[in-house]
Structures are given as structure tokens and as C-alpha cells.
mmCIF file of C-alpha atoms in Angstrom:
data_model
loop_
_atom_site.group_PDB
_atom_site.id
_atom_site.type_symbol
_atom_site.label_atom_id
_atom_site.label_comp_id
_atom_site.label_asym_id
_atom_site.label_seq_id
_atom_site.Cartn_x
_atom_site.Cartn_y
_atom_site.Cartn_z
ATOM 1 C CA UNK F 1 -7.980 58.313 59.514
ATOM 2 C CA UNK F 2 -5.293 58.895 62.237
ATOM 3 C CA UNK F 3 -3.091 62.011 60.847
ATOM 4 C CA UNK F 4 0.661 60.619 61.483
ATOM 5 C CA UNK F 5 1.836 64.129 62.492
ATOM 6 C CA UNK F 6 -0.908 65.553 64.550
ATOM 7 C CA UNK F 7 0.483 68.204 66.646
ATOM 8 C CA UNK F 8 4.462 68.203 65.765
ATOM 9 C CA UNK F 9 5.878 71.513 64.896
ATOM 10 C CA UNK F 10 8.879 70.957 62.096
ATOM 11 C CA UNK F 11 11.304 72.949 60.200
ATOM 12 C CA UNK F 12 12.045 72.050 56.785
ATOM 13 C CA UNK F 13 14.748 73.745 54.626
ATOM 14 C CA UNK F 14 14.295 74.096 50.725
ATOM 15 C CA UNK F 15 11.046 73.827 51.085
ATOM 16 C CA UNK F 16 10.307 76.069 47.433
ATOM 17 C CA UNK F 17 10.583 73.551 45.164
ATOM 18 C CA UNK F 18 11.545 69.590 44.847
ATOM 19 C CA UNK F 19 11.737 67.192 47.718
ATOM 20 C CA UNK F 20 11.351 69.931 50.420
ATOM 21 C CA UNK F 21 8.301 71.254 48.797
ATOM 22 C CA UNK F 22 7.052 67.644 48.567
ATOM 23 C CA UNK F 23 8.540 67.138 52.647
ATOM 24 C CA UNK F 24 6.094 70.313 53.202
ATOM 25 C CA UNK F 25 2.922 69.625 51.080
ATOM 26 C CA UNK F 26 2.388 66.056 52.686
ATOM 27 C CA UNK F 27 3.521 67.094 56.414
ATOM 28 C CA UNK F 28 1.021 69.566 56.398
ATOM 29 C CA UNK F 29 -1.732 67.181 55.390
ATOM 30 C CA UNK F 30 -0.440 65.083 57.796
ATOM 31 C CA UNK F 31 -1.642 67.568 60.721
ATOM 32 C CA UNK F 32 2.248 68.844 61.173
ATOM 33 C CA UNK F 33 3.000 72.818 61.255
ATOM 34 C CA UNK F 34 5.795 73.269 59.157
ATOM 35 C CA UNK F 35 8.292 76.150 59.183
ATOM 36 C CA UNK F 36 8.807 76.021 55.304
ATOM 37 C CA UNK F 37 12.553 77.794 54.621
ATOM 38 C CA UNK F 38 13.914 78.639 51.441
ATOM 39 C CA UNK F 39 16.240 81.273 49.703
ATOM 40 C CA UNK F 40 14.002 81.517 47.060
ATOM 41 C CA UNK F 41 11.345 84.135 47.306
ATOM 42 C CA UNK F 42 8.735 82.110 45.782
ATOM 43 C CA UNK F 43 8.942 80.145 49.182
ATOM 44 C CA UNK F 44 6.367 82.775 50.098
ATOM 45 C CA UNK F 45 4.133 82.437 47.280
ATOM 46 C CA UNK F 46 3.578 78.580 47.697
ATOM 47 C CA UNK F 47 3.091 78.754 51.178
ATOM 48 C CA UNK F 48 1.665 82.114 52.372
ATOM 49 C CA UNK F 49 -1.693 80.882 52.248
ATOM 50 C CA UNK F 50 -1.849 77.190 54.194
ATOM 51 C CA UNK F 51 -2.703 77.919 57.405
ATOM 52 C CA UNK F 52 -0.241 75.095 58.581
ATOM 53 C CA UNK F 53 2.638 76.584 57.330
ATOM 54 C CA UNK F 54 4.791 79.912 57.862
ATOM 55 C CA UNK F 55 7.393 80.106 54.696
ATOM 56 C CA UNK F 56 10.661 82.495 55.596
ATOM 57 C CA UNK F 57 12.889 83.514 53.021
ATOM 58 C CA UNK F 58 16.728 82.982 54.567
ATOM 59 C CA UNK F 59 19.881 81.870 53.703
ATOM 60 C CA UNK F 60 20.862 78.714 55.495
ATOM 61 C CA UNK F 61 24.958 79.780 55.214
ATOM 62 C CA UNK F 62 23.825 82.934 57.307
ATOM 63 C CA UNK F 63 23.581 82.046 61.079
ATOM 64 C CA UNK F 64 21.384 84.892 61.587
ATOM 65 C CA UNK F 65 18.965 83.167 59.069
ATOM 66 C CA UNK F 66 19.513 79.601 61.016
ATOM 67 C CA UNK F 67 18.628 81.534 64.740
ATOM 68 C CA UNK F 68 15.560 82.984 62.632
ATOM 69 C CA UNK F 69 14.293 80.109 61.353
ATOM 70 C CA UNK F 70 14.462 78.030 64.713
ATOM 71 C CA UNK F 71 13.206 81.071 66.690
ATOM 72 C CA UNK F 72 10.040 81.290 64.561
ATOM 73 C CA UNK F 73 8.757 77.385 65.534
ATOM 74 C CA UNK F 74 9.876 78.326 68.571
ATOM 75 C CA UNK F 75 7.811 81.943 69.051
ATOM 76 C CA UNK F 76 4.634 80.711 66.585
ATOM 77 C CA UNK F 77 4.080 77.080 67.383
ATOM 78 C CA UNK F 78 5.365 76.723 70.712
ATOM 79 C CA UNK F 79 8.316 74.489 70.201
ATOM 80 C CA UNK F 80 9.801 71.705 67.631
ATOM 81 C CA UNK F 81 9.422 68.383 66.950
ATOM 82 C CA UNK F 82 11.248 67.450 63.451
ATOM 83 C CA UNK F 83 14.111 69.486 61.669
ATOM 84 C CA UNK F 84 14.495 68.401 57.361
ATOM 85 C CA UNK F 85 17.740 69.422 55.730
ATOM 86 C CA UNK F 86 16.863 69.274 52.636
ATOM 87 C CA UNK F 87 18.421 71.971 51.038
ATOM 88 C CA UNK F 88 21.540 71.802 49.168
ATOM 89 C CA UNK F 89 23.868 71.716 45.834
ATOM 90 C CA UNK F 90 25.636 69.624 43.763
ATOM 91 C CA UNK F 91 28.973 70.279 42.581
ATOM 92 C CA UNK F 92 27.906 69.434 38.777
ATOM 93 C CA UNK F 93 30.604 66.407 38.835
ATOM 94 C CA UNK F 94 33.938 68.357 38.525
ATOM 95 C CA UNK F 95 36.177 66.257 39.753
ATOM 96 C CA UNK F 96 39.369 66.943 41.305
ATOM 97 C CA UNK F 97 42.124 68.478 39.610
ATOM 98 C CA UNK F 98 39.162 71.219 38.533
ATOM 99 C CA UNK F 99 37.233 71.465 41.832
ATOM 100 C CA UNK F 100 38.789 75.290 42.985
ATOM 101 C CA UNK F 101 38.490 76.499 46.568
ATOM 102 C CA UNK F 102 35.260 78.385 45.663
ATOM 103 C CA UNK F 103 33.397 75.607 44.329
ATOM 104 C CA UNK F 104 34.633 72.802 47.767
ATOM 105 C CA UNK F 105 33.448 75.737 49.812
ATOM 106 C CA UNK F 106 30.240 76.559 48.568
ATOM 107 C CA UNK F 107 29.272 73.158 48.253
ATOM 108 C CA UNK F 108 30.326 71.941 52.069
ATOM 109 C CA UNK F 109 28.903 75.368 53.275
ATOM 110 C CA UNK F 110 25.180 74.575 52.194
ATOM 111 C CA UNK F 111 25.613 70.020 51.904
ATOM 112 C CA UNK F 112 27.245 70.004 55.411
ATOM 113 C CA UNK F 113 28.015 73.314 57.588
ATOM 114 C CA UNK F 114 24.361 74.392 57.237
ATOM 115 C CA UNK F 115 23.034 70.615 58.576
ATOM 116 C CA UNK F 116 25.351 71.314 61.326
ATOM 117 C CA UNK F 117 24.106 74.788 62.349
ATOM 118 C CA UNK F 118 20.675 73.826 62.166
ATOM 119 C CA UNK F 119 20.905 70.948 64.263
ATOM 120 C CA UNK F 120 23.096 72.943 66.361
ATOM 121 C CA UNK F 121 20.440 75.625 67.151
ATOM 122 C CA UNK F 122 17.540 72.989 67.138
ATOM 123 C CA UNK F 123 18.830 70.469 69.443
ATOM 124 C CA UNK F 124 18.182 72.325 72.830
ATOM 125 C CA UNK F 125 14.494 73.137 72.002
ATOM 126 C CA UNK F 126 13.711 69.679 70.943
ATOM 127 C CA UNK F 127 15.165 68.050 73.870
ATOM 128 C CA UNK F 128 13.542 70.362 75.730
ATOM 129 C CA UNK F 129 10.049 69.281 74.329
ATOM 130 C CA UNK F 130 10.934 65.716 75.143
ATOM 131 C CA UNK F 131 12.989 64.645 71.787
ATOM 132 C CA UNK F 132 12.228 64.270 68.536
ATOM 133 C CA UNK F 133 13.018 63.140 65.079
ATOM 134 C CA UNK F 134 16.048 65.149 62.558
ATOM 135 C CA UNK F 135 16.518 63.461 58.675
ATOM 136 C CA UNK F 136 18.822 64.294 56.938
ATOM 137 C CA UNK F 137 18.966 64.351 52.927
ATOM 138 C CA UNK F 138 22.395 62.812 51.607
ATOM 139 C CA UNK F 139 22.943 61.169 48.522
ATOM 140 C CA UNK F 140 24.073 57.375 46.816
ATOM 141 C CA UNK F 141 26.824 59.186 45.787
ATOM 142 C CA UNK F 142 27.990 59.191 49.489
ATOM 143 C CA UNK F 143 28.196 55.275 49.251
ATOM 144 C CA UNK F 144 29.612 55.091 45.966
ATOM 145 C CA UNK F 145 31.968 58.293 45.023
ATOM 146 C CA UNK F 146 30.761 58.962 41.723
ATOM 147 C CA UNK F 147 30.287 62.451 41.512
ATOM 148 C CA UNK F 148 32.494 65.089 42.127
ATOM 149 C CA UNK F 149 35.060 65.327 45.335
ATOM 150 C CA UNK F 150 33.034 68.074 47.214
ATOM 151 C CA UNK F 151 29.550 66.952 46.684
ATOM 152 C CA UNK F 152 30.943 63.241 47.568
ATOM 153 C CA UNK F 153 32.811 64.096 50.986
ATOM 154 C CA UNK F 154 29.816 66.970 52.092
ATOM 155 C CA UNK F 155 27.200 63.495 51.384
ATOM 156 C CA UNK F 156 29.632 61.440 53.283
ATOM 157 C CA UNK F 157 30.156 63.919 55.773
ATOM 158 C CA UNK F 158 26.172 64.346 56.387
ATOM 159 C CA UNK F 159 26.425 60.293 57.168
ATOM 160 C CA UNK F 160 28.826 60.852 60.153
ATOM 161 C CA UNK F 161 26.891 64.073 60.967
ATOM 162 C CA UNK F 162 24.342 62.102 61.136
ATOM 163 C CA UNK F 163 25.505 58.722 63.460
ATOM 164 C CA UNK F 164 27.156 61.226 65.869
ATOM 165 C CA UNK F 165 24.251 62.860 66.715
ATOM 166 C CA UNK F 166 22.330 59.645 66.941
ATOM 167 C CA UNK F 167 24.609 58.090 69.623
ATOM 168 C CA UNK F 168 25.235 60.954 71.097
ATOM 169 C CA UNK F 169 21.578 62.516 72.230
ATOM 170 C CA UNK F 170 19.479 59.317 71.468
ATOM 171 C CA UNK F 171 19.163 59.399 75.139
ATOM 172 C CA UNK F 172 17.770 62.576 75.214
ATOM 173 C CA UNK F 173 14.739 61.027 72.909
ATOM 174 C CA UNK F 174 16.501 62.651 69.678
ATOM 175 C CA UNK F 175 16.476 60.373 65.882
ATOM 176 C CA UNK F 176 18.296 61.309 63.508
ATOM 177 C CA UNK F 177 18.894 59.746 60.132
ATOM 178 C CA UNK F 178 19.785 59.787 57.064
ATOM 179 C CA UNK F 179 17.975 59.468 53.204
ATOM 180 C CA UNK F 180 20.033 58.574 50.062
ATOM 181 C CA UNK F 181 18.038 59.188 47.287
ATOM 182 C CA UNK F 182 19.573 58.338 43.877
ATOM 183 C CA UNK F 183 18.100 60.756 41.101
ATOM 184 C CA UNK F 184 15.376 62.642 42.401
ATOM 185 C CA UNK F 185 13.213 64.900 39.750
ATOM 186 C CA UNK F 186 14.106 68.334 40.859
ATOM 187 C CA UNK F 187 15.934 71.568 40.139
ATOM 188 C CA UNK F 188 18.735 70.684 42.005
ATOM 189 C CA UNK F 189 21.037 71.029 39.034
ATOM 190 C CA UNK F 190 19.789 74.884 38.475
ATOM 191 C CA UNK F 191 20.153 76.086 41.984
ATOM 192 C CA UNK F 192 24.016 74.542 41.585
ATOM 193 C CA UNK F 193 25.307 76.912 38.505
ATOM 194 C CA UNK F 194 26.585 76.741 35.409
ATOM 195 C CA UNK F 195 26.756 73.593 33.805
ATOM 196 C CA UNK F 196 27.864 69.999 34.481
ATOM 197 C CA UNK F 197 31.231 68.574 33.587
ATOM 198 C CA UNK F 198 31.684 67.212 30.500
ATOM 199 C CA UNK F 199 34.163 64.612 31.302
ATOM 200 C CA UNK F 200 32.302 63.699 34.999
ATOM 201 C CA UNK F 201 28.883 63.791 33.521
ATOM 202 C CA UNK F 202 30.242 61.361 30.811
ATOM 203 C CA UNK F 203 31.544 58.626 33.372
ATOM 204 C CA UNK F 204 28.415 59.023 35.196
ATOM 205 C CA UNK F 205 25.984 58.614 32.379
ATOM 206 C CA UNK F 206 28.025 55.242 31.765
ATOM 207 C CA UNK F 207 27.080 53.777 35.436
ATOM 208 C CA UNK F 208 23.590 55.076 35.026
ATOM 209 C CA UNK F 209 23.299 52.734 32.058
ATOM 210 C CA UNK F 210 24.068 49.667 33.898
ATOM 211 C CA UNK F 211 21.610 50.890 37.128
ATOM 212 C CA UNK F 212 18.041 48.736 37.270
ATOM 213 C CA UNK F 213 16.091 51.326 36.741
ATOM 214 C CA UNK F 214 16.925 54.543 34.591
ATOM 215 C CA UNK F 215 14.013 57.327 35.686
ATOM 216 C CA UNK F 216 14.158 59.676 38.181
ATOM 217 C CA UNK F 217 12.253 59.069 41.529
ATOM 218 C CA UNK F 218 9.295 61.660 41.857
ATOM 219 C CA UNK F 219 9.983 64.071 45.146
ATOM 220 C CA UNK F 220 6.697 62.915 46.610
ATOM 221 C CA UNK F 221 8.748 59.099 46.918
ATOM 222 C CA UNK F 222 10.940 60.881 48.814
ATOM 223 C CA UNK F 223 8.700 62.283 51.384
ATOM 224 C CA UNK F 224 6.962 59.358 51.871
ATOM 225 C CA UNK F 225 10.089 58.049 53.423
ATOM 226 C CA UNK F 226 10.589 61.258 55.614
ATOM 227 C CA UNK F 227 7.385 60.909 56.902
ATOM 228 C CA UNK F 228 7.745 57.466 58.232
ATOM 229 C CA UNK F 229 11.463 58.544 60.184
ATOM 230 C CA UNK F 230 9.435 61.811 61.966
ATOM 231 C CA UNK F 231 6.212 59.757 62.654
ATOM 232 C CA UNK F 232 5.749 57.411 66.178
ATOM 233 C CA UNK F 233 5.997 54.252 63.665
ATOM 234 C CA UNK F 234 9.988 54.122 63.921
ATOM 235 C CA UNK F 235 10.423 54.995 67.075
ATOM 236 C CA UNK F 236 13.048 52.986 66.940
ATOM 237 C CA UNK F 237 14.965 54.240 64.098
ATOM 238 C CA UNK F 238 17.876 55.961 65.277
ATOM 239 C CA UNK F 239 21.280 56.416 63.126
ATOM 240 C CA UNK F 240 20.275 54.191 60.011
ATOM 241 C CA UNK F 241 20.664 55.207 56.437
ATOM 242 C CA UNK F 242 18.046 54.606 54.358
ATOM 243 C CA UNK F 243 18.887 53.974 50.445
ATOM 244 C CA UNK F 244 15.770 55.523 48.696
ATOM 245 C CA UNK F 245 17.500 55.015 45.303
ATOM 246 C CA UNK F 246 15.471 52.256 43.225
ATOM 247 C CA UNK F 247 18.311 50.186 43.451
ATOM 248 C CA UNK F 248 21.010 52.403 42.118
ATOM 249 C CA UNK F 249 23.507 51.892 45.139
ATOM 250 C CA UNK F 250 23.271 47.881 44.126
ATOM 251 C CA UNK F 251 25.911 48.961 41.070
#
């Protein structure tokens, strides 16, 4: 069989644990190199010993860490194909009147600024290879507002993010799309702090009871989906957003 991703070089951010590690164990098999970025050392654990993968530890808020990242694909693998933003937060459904400065910021500055950055810093190498495909990882809450007011507008922010880029350098053989997933099995909630609000976890739980399906979709479901958008079957996918949600965004 036909690896989808034979030779294409691709960066993929939180790529310790969840959907990124998912994004990273089936690109890999796939016949992709992966540069596999997390802040979490562990990053280096997983993926020290696949040949078809080079973990780095880095911050995505730090641009140093960004340059770093893109650099390496560019220095070890000759160039870059695919960039994953899968990273990122939630803001643990705290909704306005008790969403402070600290907790907007930290959420837009890994959700949204750190997409931006990376795409930023990726864009000139990729067109430079000839194009290539960037997902994005948003969120149903994007389409429907029912989390909190940071984690909401950073989603919704990733979607316009997302259909600039799309118009803008689709010429220049650049994709770029996004992925709502509705509630994915990771550790999303750990890496976000503290504990969820009890009030906005309370009107949340209610909609979740009137959803079609009430399990969480493995992280594997996920990739599947990502490796469709970066393979040369949808070539012709440019801009879209893709509800990955078992029919949550339906309610």
C-alpha cells in the first residue's frame, strides 16, 4: 500500500499527548517526517526513538521557540510540507464577568497568537517548496459560543485565521483549514489549570445532554481527518471547516 505522506516534512505542535500525539503517531506511519513540538518534556521520551520524527521541547508563546521549531524541518529534512496547530487551552468555561486579563491573555496567546506566528514563520519555506497543506485545530464551540468568552473568540478567531490565509496564498499552492472537534479524549483540561467553572460547566453539561451522542471522540478520529486535509486526496480543499464533532454542532 501507497503511504499517503511519502516524502512530506511537517511540523506538528502538542505533539506529547492527545490529538497531536495521535497527528504524529499516524503521520509517521504514513511515510511523513514530523517535527513533533511540545512544552512538555516527555515530548522527548515518546519520540526520541522513531527515526521519522525529531521531538523539541519549546514554548509556542516564545518566538524564539517558533523560529526553532521551523528552522529544524528546515536544517534536518530539507524543507516543509504541512504545519498542525494543535496545541492549545481552554479557558475552563468562565464566562465573562470572571474571565480577568490574565486568563483572555493566556488563552488567545497559545488558541490564536501562536497559530499566527507559526504560520507566519512557515509560510515562506512552504511556498518556497511549491505549497503545501496548514490545519488548524479549533473547536464547536467556535460555531456555537458555549464555553467561555476567551476560548470562544481565540476558536472563532482561528476560523478567520484560517479563511484569510486560504484566499490569500492559495495561489501560491498553500491549504489551509480548519477542524472542529467537539469533545476529544485528552488532557486538555489539565494543561488549562485549576478547575472548571461551576456555573459554566453546569450550563454546558445541560447542552451535552441533549447532543446525539454523549462520548468523547478518541484522538486517533481526529487524525484521521488531518491526514486526509495534508494528503494529495483534497487537493482541493482550501478554507473549509470541517465539523469532526459526532454531531454536536447539530444542537
Amino acid at each position: 500500500m501507497t503511504k499517503q505522506l511519502e516524502g512530506k516534512i511537517a511540523i506538528v505542535t502538542g505533539a506529547a499527548s492527545g490529538m497531536g500525539k495521535s497527528i504524529t503517531e499516524l503521520f509517521t506511519r504514513e511515510g511523513a517526517k514530523v517535527i513533533a513540538a511540545d512544552r512538555d518534556n516527555k515530548v522527548s521520551e515518546i519520540w526520541d526513538s522513531d527515526q521519522n520524527a525529531i521531538p523539541i521541547i519549546a514554548d509556542i508563546t516564545d518566538s524564539k521557540d517558533i523560529n526553532r521549531i521551523v528552522e529544524t524541518a528546515k536544517e534536518k529534512f530539507g524543507g516543509l510540507d504541512a504545519v498542525l496547530n494543535v496545541a492549545g487551552i481552554n479557558d475552563l468555561n468562565y464566562p465573562l464577568f470572571d474571565t480577568d486579563d490574565e486568563r483572555w491573555n493566556k488563552v488567545m496567546d497559545i488558541d490564536l497568537k501562536a497559530p499566527f506566528r507559526l504560520i507566519r514563520r512557515a509560510l515562506p519555506i512552504m511556498i518556497e517548496n511549491g505549497g503545501g497543506s496548514i490545519v488548524n485545530i479549533g473547536s464547536y464551540a467556535a460555531l456555537r459560543g458555549n464555553h467561555g468568552p476567551s476560548y470562544t473568540a481565540a476558536k472563532a478567531g482561528l476560523v478567520g485565521l484560517t479563511r484569510s490565509i486560504a484566499f490569500t496564498y492559495g495561489r501560491s499552492g498553500i491549504r489551509c483549514n480548519i477542524v472542529h472537534p467537539g469533545g476529544v479524549d485528552t488532557n486538555i483540561s489539565d494543561n488549562s489549570g485549576t478547575n472548571y467553572h461551576s456555573e459554566g460547566q453546569k450550563s454546558l453539561s445541560a447542552i451535552i445532554q441533549a447532543m446525539p451522542v454523549k462520548y468523547f471522540a478518541k484522538p486517533t478520529e481526529i487524525a484521521n481527518i488531518c491526514l486526509f486535509l495534508c494528503s494529495d486526496k483534497a487537493t482541493w480543499v482550501n478554507g473549509a471547516a470541517i465539523s469532526v464533532d459526532g454531531g454536536m454542532s447539530t444542537c
